[in-house]
mmCIF file of C-alpha atoms in Angstrom:
data_model
loop_
_atom_site.group_PDB
_atom_site.id
_atom_site.type_symbol
_atom_site.label_atom_id
_atom_site.label_comp_id
_atom_site.label_asym_id
_atom_site.label_seq_id
_atom_site.Cartn_x
_atom_site.Cartn_y
_atom_site.Cartn_z
ATOM 1 C CA MET A 1 0.000 0.000 0.000
ATOM 2 C CA GLN A 2 1.405 3.379 -0.935
ATOM 3 C CA ASN A 3 2.545 5.801 1.743
ATOM 4 C CA HIS A 4 0.012 8.490 0.825
ATOM 5 C CA MET A 5 -2.813 5.999 1.380
ATOM 6 C CA ASP A 6 -1.798 5.440 4.992
ATOM 7 C CA THR A 7 -4.418 6.741 7.400
ATOM 8 C CA ALA A 8 -3.715 8.969 10.381
ATOM 9 C CA HIS A 9 -3.754 5.962 12.693
ATOM 10 C CA ASP A 10 -0.994 3.396 12.635
ATOM 11 C CA ARG A 11 -3.356 0.439 13.016
ATOM 12 C CA MET A 12 -6.971 -0.446 12.441
ATOM 13 C CA LYS A 13 -8.747 -3.429 14.009
ATOM 14 C CA PHE A 14 -11.541 -5.266 12.263
ATOM 15 C CA ASN A 15 -13.503 -7.544 14.605
ATOM 16 C CA ASN A 16 -15.736 -10.374 13.465
ATOM 17 C CA THR A 17 -19.286 -9.313 12.762
ATOM 18 C CA HIS A 18 -22.291 -10.231 14.917
ATOM 19 C CA ASN A 19 -23.489 -12.679 12.271
ATOM 20 C CA TYR A 20 -20.184 -14.540 12.356
ATOM 21 C CA HIS A 21 -20.424 -14.954 16.131
ATOM 22 C CA HIS A 22 -24.006 -16.116 15.805
ATOM 23 C CA ASP A 23 -23.078 -18.793 13.269
ATOM 24 C CA HIS A 24 -19.834 -19.806 14.987
ATOM 25 C CA PRO A 25 -20.384 -19.296 18.730
ATOM 26 C CA HIS A 26 -17.344 -21.313 19.778
ATOM 27 C CA GLN A 27 -14.819 -19.665 17.452
ATOM 28 C CA PRO A 28 -12.345 -17.219 19.058
ATOM 29 C CA ASP A 29 -12.208 -13.576 18.011
ATOM 30 C CA VAL A 30 -10.049 -12.904 14.984
ATOM 31 C CA LYS A 31 -8.302 -9.568 14.516
ATOM 32 C CA LEU A 32 -6.695 -8.119 11.424
ATOM 33 C CA ILE A 33 -4.115 -5.443 12.215
ATOM 34 C CA LEU A 34 -2.981 -3.114 9.431
ATOM 35 C CA CYS A 35 0.261 -1.344 10.266
ATOM 36 C CA SER A 36 1.844 1.550 8.421
ATOM 37 C CA PHE A 37 5.624 1.333 8.151
ATOM 38 C CA VAL A 38 5.883 5.108 7.807
ATOM 39 C CA GLU A 39 6.638 6.637 11.200
ATOM 40 C CA ASN A 40 3.850 8.883 12.453
ATOM 41 C CA PHE A 41 4.737 10.590 15.710
ATOM 42 C CA THR A 42 1.262 12.096 16.208
ATOM 43 C CA CYS A 43 -0.208 8.617 16.056
ATOM 44 C CA SER A 44 2.378 7.263 18.482
ATOM 45 C CA MET A 45 1.119 9.703 21.104
ATOM 46 C CA GLU A 46 -2.260 7.962 21.067
ATOM 47 C CA LEU A 47 -0.925 4.442 21.580
ATOM 48 C CA LYS A 48 0.074 2.821 24.849
ATOM 49 C CA ASP A 49 3.370 0.990 25.096
ATOM 50 C CA GLU A 50 1.797 -1.638 27.384
ATOM 51 C CA ASP A 51 -0.554 -2.735 24.596
ATOM 52 C CA ASP A 52 0.826 -6.155 23.595
ATOM 53 C CA GLU A 53 -0.334 -5.857 20.007
ATOM 54 C CA TRP A 54 1.292 -2.459 19.609
ATOM 55 C CA MET A 55 4.550 -3.738 21.083
ATOM 56 C CA MET A 56 4.583 -6.662 18.649
ATOM 57 C CA MET A 57 4.027 -4.322 15.724
ATOM 58 C CA LYS A 58 6.855 -2.084 16.942
ATOM 59 C CA LYS A 59 9.222 -5.065 16.921
ATOM 60 C CA LEU A 60 8.078 -6.070 13.442
ATOM 61 C CA LYS A 61 8.565 -2.536 12.135
ATOM 62 C CA GLU A 62 12.062 -2.395 13.612
ATOM 63 C CA THR A 63 12.975 -5.687 11.940
ATOM 64 C CA MET A 64 11.537 -4.666 8.573
ATOM 65 C CA ASN A 65 13.234 -1.272 8.664
ATOM 66 C CA ILE A 66 16.597 -2.862 9.408
ATOM 67 C CA THR A 67 16.432 -5.501 6.692
ATOM 68 C CA LYS A 68 14.699 -3.681 3.837
ATOM 69 C CA ASN A 69 16.905 -2.269 1.120
ATOM 70 C CA LYS A 70 16.568 1.474 0.703
ATOM 71 C CA LYS A 71 18.217 2.528 -2.519
ATOM 72 C CA LYS A 72 19.559 6.039 -2.150
ATOM 73 C CA LYS A 73 19.457 8.618 -4.915
ATOM 74 C CA GLY A 74 21.990 11.425 -5.167
ATOM 75 C CA PHE A 75 21.273 14.870 -6.628
ATOM 76 C CA LEU A 76 21.277 14.722 -10.448
ATOM 77 C CA MET A 77 22.135 18.447 -10.839
ATOM 78 C CA ASN A 78 19.266 19.215 -13.226
ATOM 79 C CA PHE A 79 17.914 21.988 -10.988
ATOM 80 C CA HIS A 80 14.312 21.388 -12.017
ATOM 81 C CA PHE A 81 12.019 23.138 -9.567
ATOM 82 C CA VAL A 82 9.699 20.700 -7.760
ATOM 83 C CA GLN A 83 7.966 22.584 -4.952
ATOM 84 C CA GLU A 84 8.498 24.703 -1.856
ATOM 85 C CA ILE A 85 7.658 24.791 1.833
ATOM 86 C CA VAL A 86 7.453 27.933 3.947
ATOM 87 C CA PRO A 87 7.850 28.488 7.704
ATOM 88 C CA LYS A 88 4.747 29.233 9.759
ATOM 89 C CA PRO A 89 4.136 32.156 9.768
ATOM 90 C CA LYS A 90 6.150 33.199 6.738
ATOM 91 C CA SER A 91 5.906 36.858 7.745
ATOM 92 C CA THR A 92 7.981 36.146 10.855
ATOM 93 C CA TYR A 93 10.448 33.316 10.352
ATOM 94 C CA ILE A 94 13.457 32.777 8.096
ATOM 95 C CA PRO A 95 14.732 29.226 7.362
ATOM 96 C CA GLU A 96 18.326 28.678 8.443
ATOM 97 C CA LEU A 97 19.137 24.972 8.861
ATOM 98 C CA ILE A 98 17.513 21.806 7.508
ATOM 99 C CA TYR A 99 17.726 18.031 8.051
ATOM 100 C CA ILE A 100 15.643 15.010 7.072
ATOM 101 C CA SER A 101 14.721 12.234 9.496
ATOM 102 C CA TYR A 102 13.804 9.192 7.404
ATOM 103 C CA ASN A 103 13.137 7.070 10.472
ATOM 104 C CA HIS A 104 10.545 9.554 11.749
ATOM 105 C CA SER A 105 9.346 10.644 8.290
ATOM 106 C CA CYS A 106 9.827 14.352 8.804
ATOM 107 C CA ILE A 107 11.774 17.401 7.674
ATOM 108 C CA LEU A 108 13.371 19.411 10.488
ATOM 109 C CA LEU A 109 13.653 23.109 9.671
ATOM 110 C CA LYS A 110 15.356 25.503 12.065
ATOM 111 C CA VAL A 111 13.969 29.022 11.717
ATOM 112 C CA TYR A 112 14.760 32.371 13.308
ATOM 113 C CA ASP A 113 12.794 35.588 13.749
ATOM 114 C CA MET A 114 13.569 38.143 11.032
ATOM 115 C CA ASN A 115 13.436 40.959 13.638
ATOM 116 C CA ARG A 116 16.834 39.765 14.813
ATOM 117 C CA LEU A 117 18.303 41.172 11.594
ATOM 118 C CA TYR A 118 17.338 44.647 12.782
ATOM 119 C CA ASN A 119 18.500 44.168 16.387
ATOM 120 C CA GLU A 120 14.900 44.308 17.549
ATOM 121 C CA ALA A 121 13.157 42.169 20.122
ATOM 122 C CA SER A 122 12.587 38.796 18.537
ATOM 123 C CA MET A 123 11.076 35.405 19.204
ATOM 124 C CA LYS A 124 13.480 32.570 19.924
ATOM 125 C CA ASP A 125 14.667 30.074 17.347
ATOM 126 C CA VAL A 126 12.579 26.924 16.947
ATOM 127 C CA ILE A 127 12.519 23.766 14.822
ATOM 128 C CA GLN A 128 9.459 23.490 12.609
ATOM 129 C CA VAL A 129 8.517 19.952 11.590
ATOM 130 C CA PHE A 130 7.090 19.071 8.165
ATOM 131 C CA ASP A 131 5.849 15.707 6.924
ATOM 132 C CA LEU A 132 8.470 14.113 4.667
ATOM 133 C CA TYR A 133 5.901 12.812 2.172
ATOM 134 C CA THR A 134 3.044 15.329 2.148
ATOM 135 C CA ARG A 135 5.343 18.294 3.002
ATOM 136 C CA GLU A 136 2.630 19.613 5.303
ATOM 137 C CA PHE A 137 3.488 21.525 8.471
ATOM 138 C CA LYS A 138 3.046 19.251 11.510
ATOM 139 C CA THR A 139 4.333 20.858 14.693
ATOM 140 C CA THR A 140 7.012 23.006 16.346
ATOM 141 C CA ILE A 141 9.823 21.956 18.681
ATOM 142 C CA ASP A 142 10.324 24.765 21.178
ATOM 143 C CA PHE A 143 13.463 24.717 23.324
ATOM 144 C CA SER A 144 14.011 26.152 26.785
ATOM 145 C CA ILE A 145 16.235 29.024 25.665
ATOM 146 C CA SER A 146 15.962 32.799 26.001
ATOM 147 C CA GLU A 147 14.207 34.779 23.290
ATOM 148 C CA ASN A 148 17.397 36.292 21.897
ATOM 149 C CA ASP A 149 19.403 33.076 22.095
ATOM 150 C CA SER A 150 20.094 30.752 19.201
ATOM 151 C CA PHE A 151 21.127 27.121 18.900
ATOM 152 C CA GLU A 152 22.853 24.771 16.480
ATOM 153 C CA PHE A 153 21.973 21.148 15.859
ATOM 154 C CA ALA A 154 22.738 18.111 13.724
ATOM 155 C CA LEU A 155 20.843 14.860 13.198
ATOM 156 C CA GLN A 156 22.183 11.406 14.079
ATOM 157 C CA GLU A 157 20.282 8.583 12.390
ATOM 158 C CA ASN A 158 19.441 5.302 14.133
ATOM 159 C CA TYR A 159 21.491 6.176 17.189
ATOM 160 C CA ASP A 160 20.178 3.277 19.293
ATOM 161 C CA GLY A 161 20.019 0.515 16.674
ATOM 162 C CA HIS A 162 16.196 0.591 16.769
ATOM 163 C CA ASN A 163 15.628 3.197 14.042
ATOM 164 C CA ASN A 164 15.369 6.119 16.439
ATOM 165 C CA ASP A 165 17.144 9.355 15.562
ATOM 166 C CA ALA A 166 18.804 11.856 17.886
ATOM 167 C CA ILE A 167 19.533 15.570 17.871
ATOM 168 C CA ILE A 168 23.041 16.775 18.786
ATOM 169 C CA MET A 169 22.695 20.402 19.837
ATOM 170 C CA HIS A 170 24.062 23.321 21.830
ATOM 171 C CA SER A 171 22.890 26.784 22.746
ATOM 172 C CA THR A 172 24.579 29.463 24.842
ATOM 173 C CA SER A 173 26.242 27.050 27.260
ATOM 174 C CA LYS A 174 29.624 25.441 26.648
ATOM 175 C CA HIS A 175 28.082 21.977 26.689
ATOM 176 C CA VAL A 176 26.747 19.869 23.837
ATOM 177 C CA TYR A 177 23.644 17.722 24.366
ATOM 178 C CA LYS A 178 22.291 14.618 22.680
ATOM 179 C CA CYS A 179 18.501 14.256 22.834
ATOM 180 C CA ASP A 180 16.098 11.625 21.526
ATOM 181 C CA LEU A 181 14.145 13.010 18.560
ATOM 182 C CA LYS A 182 11.020 10.936 19.173
ATOM 183 C CA THR A 183 10.819 12.314 22.715
ATOM 184 C CA MET A 184 11.022 15.820 21.284
ATOM 185 C CA LEU A 185 8.265 15.105 18.775
ATOM 186 C CA LEU A 186 5.972 13.606 21.386
ATOM 187 C CA GLN A 187 6.484 16.661 23.598
ATOM 188 C CA SER A 188 6.078 19.166 20.768
ATOM 189 C CA GLY A 189 3.817 22.034 21.708
ATOM 190 C CA ASN A 190 5.498 22.241 25.096
ATOM 191 C CA GLU A 191 8.880 23.762 25.839
ATOM 192 C CA PHE A 192 11.489 20.997 25.609
ATOM 193 C CA LYS A 193 14.018 21.232 28.446
ATOM 194 C CA PHE A 194 17.036 19.780 26.666
ATOM 195 C CA MET A 195 19.360 20.623 29.570
ATOM 196 C CA GLU A 196 17.402 18.155 31.711
ATOM 197 C CA ASN A 197 16.041 15.619 29.224
ATOM 198 C CA TYR A 198 19.048 14.270 27.334
ATOM 199 C CA VAL A 199 20.824 11.054 26.382
ATOM 200 C CA TRP A 200 24.187 12.538 27.264
ATOM 201 C CA LYS A 201 25.770 15.882 28.060
ATOM 202 C CA SER A 202 29.312 16.619 26.931
ATOM 203 C CA GLU A 203 32.147 17.884 29.047
ATOM 204 C CA SER A 204 32.746 21.623 29.153
ATOM 205 C CA CYS A 205 35.563 21.527 26.614
ATOM 206 C CA PHE A 206 34.475 24.359 24.310
ATOM 207 C CA LEU A 207 35.163 28.057 24.118
ATOM 208 C CA SER A 208 32.105 28.738 21.967
ATOM 209 C CA PRO A 209 30.714 25.758 20.019
ATOM 210 C CA ARG A 210 29.306 26.450 16.581
ATOM 211 C CA ARG A 211 28.365 24.255 13.613
ATOM 212 C CA ILE A 212 28.013 20.497 14.213
ATOM 213 C CA THR A 213 28.544 17.613 11.785
ATOM 214 C CA ILE A 214 28.073 13.872 12.293
ATOM 215 C CA LEU A 215 30.577 11.322 10.950
ATOM 216 C CA ASN A 216 28.736 8.022 11.355
ATOM 217 C CA SER A 217 31.521 5.850 9.941
ATOM 218 C CA THR A 218 33.750 6.653 12.922
ATOM 219 C CA ASN A 219 30.914 7.185 15.422
ATOM 220 C CA GLN A 220 32.101 10.736 15.998
ATOM 221 C CA CYS A 221 30.687 14.229 16.057
ATOM 222 C CA TYR A 222 32.779 17.219 14.881
ATOM 223 C CA ILE A 223 32.021 20.641 16.332
ATOM 224 C CA CYS A 224 33.493 23.928 15.137
ATOM 225 C CA ASP A 225 34.864 25.974 18.025
ATOM 226 C CA SER A 226 35.586 29.685 18.033
ATOM 227 C CA ASN A 227 39.365 29.411 18.313
ATOM 228 C CA TYR A 228 39.923 28.023 14.789
ATOM 229 C CA SER A 229 39.723 24.432 15.939
ATOM 230 C CA LEU A 230 37.461 21.388 15.840
ATOM 231 C CA VAL A 231 36.366 19.396 18.874
ATOM 232 C CA VAL A 232 35.673 15.690 18.312
ATOM 233 C CA LEU A 233 33.236 13.823 20.579
ATOM 234 C CA ASN A 234 32.258 10.165 20.803
ATOM 235 C CA LEU A 235 28.651 9.798 19.623
ATOM 236 C CA HIS A 236 27.768 6.991 22.045
ATOM 237 C CA PHE A 237 28.764 8.712 25.269
ATOM 238 C CA GLY A 238 29.619 12.327 24.400
ATOM 239 C CA THR A 239 33.150 11.899 25.703
ATOM 240 C CA PHE A 240 35.943 14.129 24.459
ATOM 241 C CA ILE A 241 38.250 12.490 21.901
ATOM 242 C CA GLN A 242 40.494 15.256 20.627
ATOM 243 C CA ARG A 243 40.835 18.868 19.598
ATOM 244 C CA ILE A 244 42.063 19.492 16.048
ATOM 245 C CA ASP A 245 43.954 22.762 15.912
ATOM 246 C CA LEU A 246 44.050 24.313 12.453
ATOM 247 C CA GLY A 247 45.949 27.371 13.656
ATOM 248 C CA SER A 248 45.944 30.363 11.343
ATOM 249 C CA GLN A 249 44.856 28.350 8.312
ATOM 250 C CA LEU A 250 41.283 29.558 8.808
ATOM 251 C CA SER A 251 39.886 32.835 10.054
ATOM 252 C CA SER A 252 36.493 31.588 11.214
ATOM 253 C CA PHE A 253 34.207 28.644 10.513
ATOM 254 C CA SER A 254 30.828 28.803 8.888
ATOM 255 C CA HIS A 255 30.307 25.158 7.920
ATOM 256 C CA ILE A 256 31.851 21.693 7.957
ATOM 257 C CA ASP A 257 30.964 18.439 6.194
ATOM 258 C CA PHE A 258 32.575 15.150 5.147
ATOM 259 C CA VAL A 259 32.808 13.520 1.731
ATOM 260 C CA ASP A 260 33.890 10.344 3.537
ATOM 261 C CA SER A 261 35.855 9.461 6.659
ATOM 262 C CA SER A 262 39.122 10.619 5.081
ATOM 263 C CA THR A 263 37.980 13.797 3.277
ATOM 264 C CA MET A 264 36.786 16.836 5.226
ATOM 265 C CA VAL A 265 35.455 20.085 3.763
ATOM 266 C CA LEU A 266 35.566 23.351 5.720
ATOM 267 C CA CYS A 267 34.094 26.725 4.835
ATOM 268 C CA ASP A 268 35.541 29.996 6.152
ATOM 269 C CA ASP A 269 35.446 33.686 5.242
ATOM 270 C CA HIS A 270 37.907 33.229 2.385
ATOM 271 C CA GLY A 271 36.767 30.067 0.660
ATOM 272 C CA VAL A 272 36.181 26.349 0.918
ATOM 273 C CA SER A 273 39.094 24.095 1.868
ATOM 274 C CA ILE A 274 39.383 20.350 1.267
ATOM 275 C CA TYR A 275 41.376 18.341 3.826
ATOM 276 C CA ASN A 276 42.592 14.754 3.683
ATOM 277 C CA ARG A 277 43.286 12.664 6.748
ATOM 278 C CA LYS A 278 46.930 11.708 7.250
ATOM 279 C CA ASP A 279 47.227 9.371 10.233
ATOM 280 C CA ASP A 280 45.841 11.416 13.140
ATOM 281 C CA SER A 281 46.045 14.819 11.453
ATOM 282 C CA TRP A 282 44.311 16.682 8.625
ATOM 283 C CA VAL A 283 46.238 18.175 5.698
ATOM 284 C CA LYS A 284 44.835 20.876 3.435
ATOM 285 C CA MET A 285 44.805 19.679 -0.178
ATOM 286 C CA LYS A 286 43.017 22.492 -1.997
ATOM 287 C CA THR A 287 41.185 25.765 -1.431
ATOM 288 C CA ILE A 288 38.282 26.851 -3.625
ATOM 289 C CA ASN A 289 38.062 30.638 -3.803
ATOM 290 C CA ASN A 290 36.376 32.448 -6.665
ATOM 291 C CA GLY A 291 36.189 35.812 -4.971
ATOM 292 C CA HIS A 292 32.847 35.044 -3.351
ATOM 293 C CA ARG A 293 31.831 34.506 0.234
ATOM 294 C CA TYR A 294 30.415 31.018 0.596
ATOM 295 C CA HIS A 295 27.712 30.406 3.114
ATOM 296 C CA SER A 296 27.100 26.666 3.249
ATOM 297 C CA ILE A 297 28.521 23.371 2.016
ATOM 298 C CA LEU A 298 26.931 19.978 1.516
ATOM 299 C CA CYS A 299 28.595 16.704 0.533
ATOM 300 C CA ASP A 300 26.482 14.319 -1.550
ATOM 301 C CA SER A 301 27.113 10.857 -0.070
ATOM 302 C CA ILE A 302 26.150 9.140 -3.356
ATOM 303 C CA SER A 303 28.058 11.154 -5.988
ATOM 304 C CA HIS A 304 30.681 12.461 -3.505
ATOM 305 C CA HIS A 305 30.145 15.916 -4.985
ATOM 306 C CA ILE A 306 30.655 19.044 -2.884
ATOM 307 C CA ILE A 307 27.724 21.470 -3.228
ATOM 308 C CA ILE A 308 28.402 25.071 -2.224
ATOM 309 C CA SER A 309 25.941 27.947 -1.764
ATOM 310 C CA ASN A 310 27.162 31.480 -2.393
ATOM 311 C CA GLN A 311 26.156 34.168 0.071
ATOM 312 C CA ARG A 312 26.846 37.270 -2.025
ATOM 313 C CA ALA A 313 25.988 36.281 -5.579
ATOM 314 C CA ALA A 314 22.207 35.990 -5.860
ATOM 315 C CA GLY A 315 20.983 32.471 -6.509
ATOM 316 C CA TYR A 316 24.428 31.008 -6.999
ATOM 317 C CA ILE A 317 25.203 27.297 -6.466
ATOM 318 C CA GLN A 318 28.454 25.548 -7.425
ATOM 319 C CA ILE A 319 29.152 21.810 -7.514
ATOM 320 C CA PHE A 320 32.674 20.354 -7.290
ATOM 321 C CA THR A 321 34.238 16.911 -7.250
ATOM 322 C CA SER A 322 35.748 15.648 -4.008
ATOM 323 C CA SER A 323 39.147 16.801 -5.295
ATOM 324 C CA GLY A 324 37.905 20.351 -5.936
ATOM 325 C CA GLU A 325 37.274 20.328 -9.706
ATOM 326 C CA LEU A 326 34.285 22.388 -10.848
ATOM 327 C CA VAL A 327 31.441 20.250 -12.221
ATOM 328 C CA LYS A 328 28.546 22.676 -12.588
ATOM 329 C CA THR A 329 27.452 26.218 -11.768
ATOM 330 C CA PHE A 330 23.800 27.124 -11.408
ATOM 331 C CA GLN A 331 22.599 30.733 -11.463
ATOM 332 C CA ALA A 332 18.980 30.989 -10.359
ATOM 333 C CA MET A 333 16.540 33.361 -11.989
ATOM 334 C CA LEU A 334 15.621 36.058 -9.499
ATOM 335 C CA ASN A 335 12.180 35.781 -7.912
ATOM 336 C CA GLU A 336 11.641 32.391 -9.538
ATOM 337 C CA ASP A 337 14.062 29.952 -7.931
ATOM 338 C CA PHE A 338 15.944 31.336 -4.941
ATOM 339 C CA ILE A 339 17.805 34.531 -4.082
ATOM 340 C CA THR A 340 19.998 33.912 -1.047
ATOM 341 C CA PRO A 341 20.754 30.182 -0.664
ATOM 342 C CA ARG A 342 21.824 29.115 2.796
ATOM 343 C CA ALA A 343 21.782 25.641 4.362
ATOM 344 C CA MET A 344 20.986 22.638 2.159
ATOM 345 C CA CYS A 345 20.241 18.938 2.414
ATOM 346 C CA ILE A 346 19.471 16.072 0.020
ATOM 347 C CA ASN A 347 16.428 13.828 0.170
ATOM 348 C CA TYR A 348 18.109 10.525 -0.699
ATOM 349 C CA LEU A 349 14.718 8.867 -1.272
ATOM 350 C CA THR A 350 13.907 11.185 -4.188
ATOM 351 C CA GLY A 351 17.264 12.734 -5.143
ATOM 352 C CA GLU A 352 15.908 16.220 -4.405
ATOM 353 C CA LEU A 353 18.124 19.083 -3.236
ATOM 354 C CA LEU A 354 16.465 21.214 -0.544
ATOM 355 C CA ILE A 355 17.755 24.790 -0.267
ATOM 356 C CA CYS A 356 16.915 27.296 2.466
ATOM 357 C CA ASP A 357 16.388 30.707 0.857
ATOM 358 C CA SER A 358 16.593 33.430 3.483
ATOM 359 C CA SER A 359 15.451 36.236 1.162
ATOM 360 C CA SER A 360 12.186 34.663 0.025
ATOM 361 C CA GLN A 361 11.749 32.927 3.413
ATOM 362 C CA ARG A 362 11.106 29.465 2.035
ATOM 363 C CA VAL A 363 12.712 26.109 1.251
ATOM 364 C CA VAL A 364 12.872 25.209 -2.442
ATOM 365 C CA PHE A 365 13.099 21.639 -3.798
ATOM 366 C CA PHE A 366 15.104 20.826 -6.939
ATOM 367 C CA GLN A 367 15.735 17.609 -8.853
#
């Protein structure tokens, strides 16, 4: 049965009719349980974990999700417009950061109040949640932070081996927190106290943590710090592993991503640098600098391409190989595609590239 035909409830029970009982008085009740394998967190709120049937279906879903083959699709670079989603309300919020949770079937969009651009009183940053398949707005994750505070986060998939995702995040404190995403979704509508409700809390080993990136192959999380260095944490326990000091090679970080476990891409005020791992250190191999200020980078895990959004040139996206060779440049048409591209992500189920456009206050989808 197709995903869009799934009903709002994860299961439906059909009991035998009265006539059946009348004709077969000694036959036991027979139940048919229909279970959707698309995660629906609003439905999960209505079900009780002590229900034996629900627990059995949870185990079956976990098994099926682990064993089924999900063929991933990388971005094909055609830049054909598909659709858009906008924050709620559009007149207030600007999209800044975006991730996809396949296990929970949702798009996580961090937004901030546009009044902050004018140093005016503003509402605090939140994560708005959209359905991965219908693209409809579902709910808001509101964190226990001050109105003028911000936060950074990254998504860790299947952190517990049972197809549950986690959020790695930080705000104004010098700690990094790992929180269960399903718990956040079930508590949406209420302020989520991440400093109390977490899987782990890191040591205070940061000066001022910034952008976060997950490297699943090594079970590590890389966090940009304010003193031109990277802090590496263990994803299981949040323990400190090492600090990578890049010295004066970079002025300040704006983004970090990985092509694979041995190729790291960093974005600073002067360009995008590609690093290769040499034993326990990282060596700069190439810097991409075309006279523009780059805002965000994204590594396509299928094609191994590096996708870069340009902050100054309107609607400007460049795609490079993992060694830094230019593959394609896309210049959007103003007011039609996007104006100021910021954070990006790829939907590996469809091969779509999702781009946060801060000027038009929306997320655009391209194939």
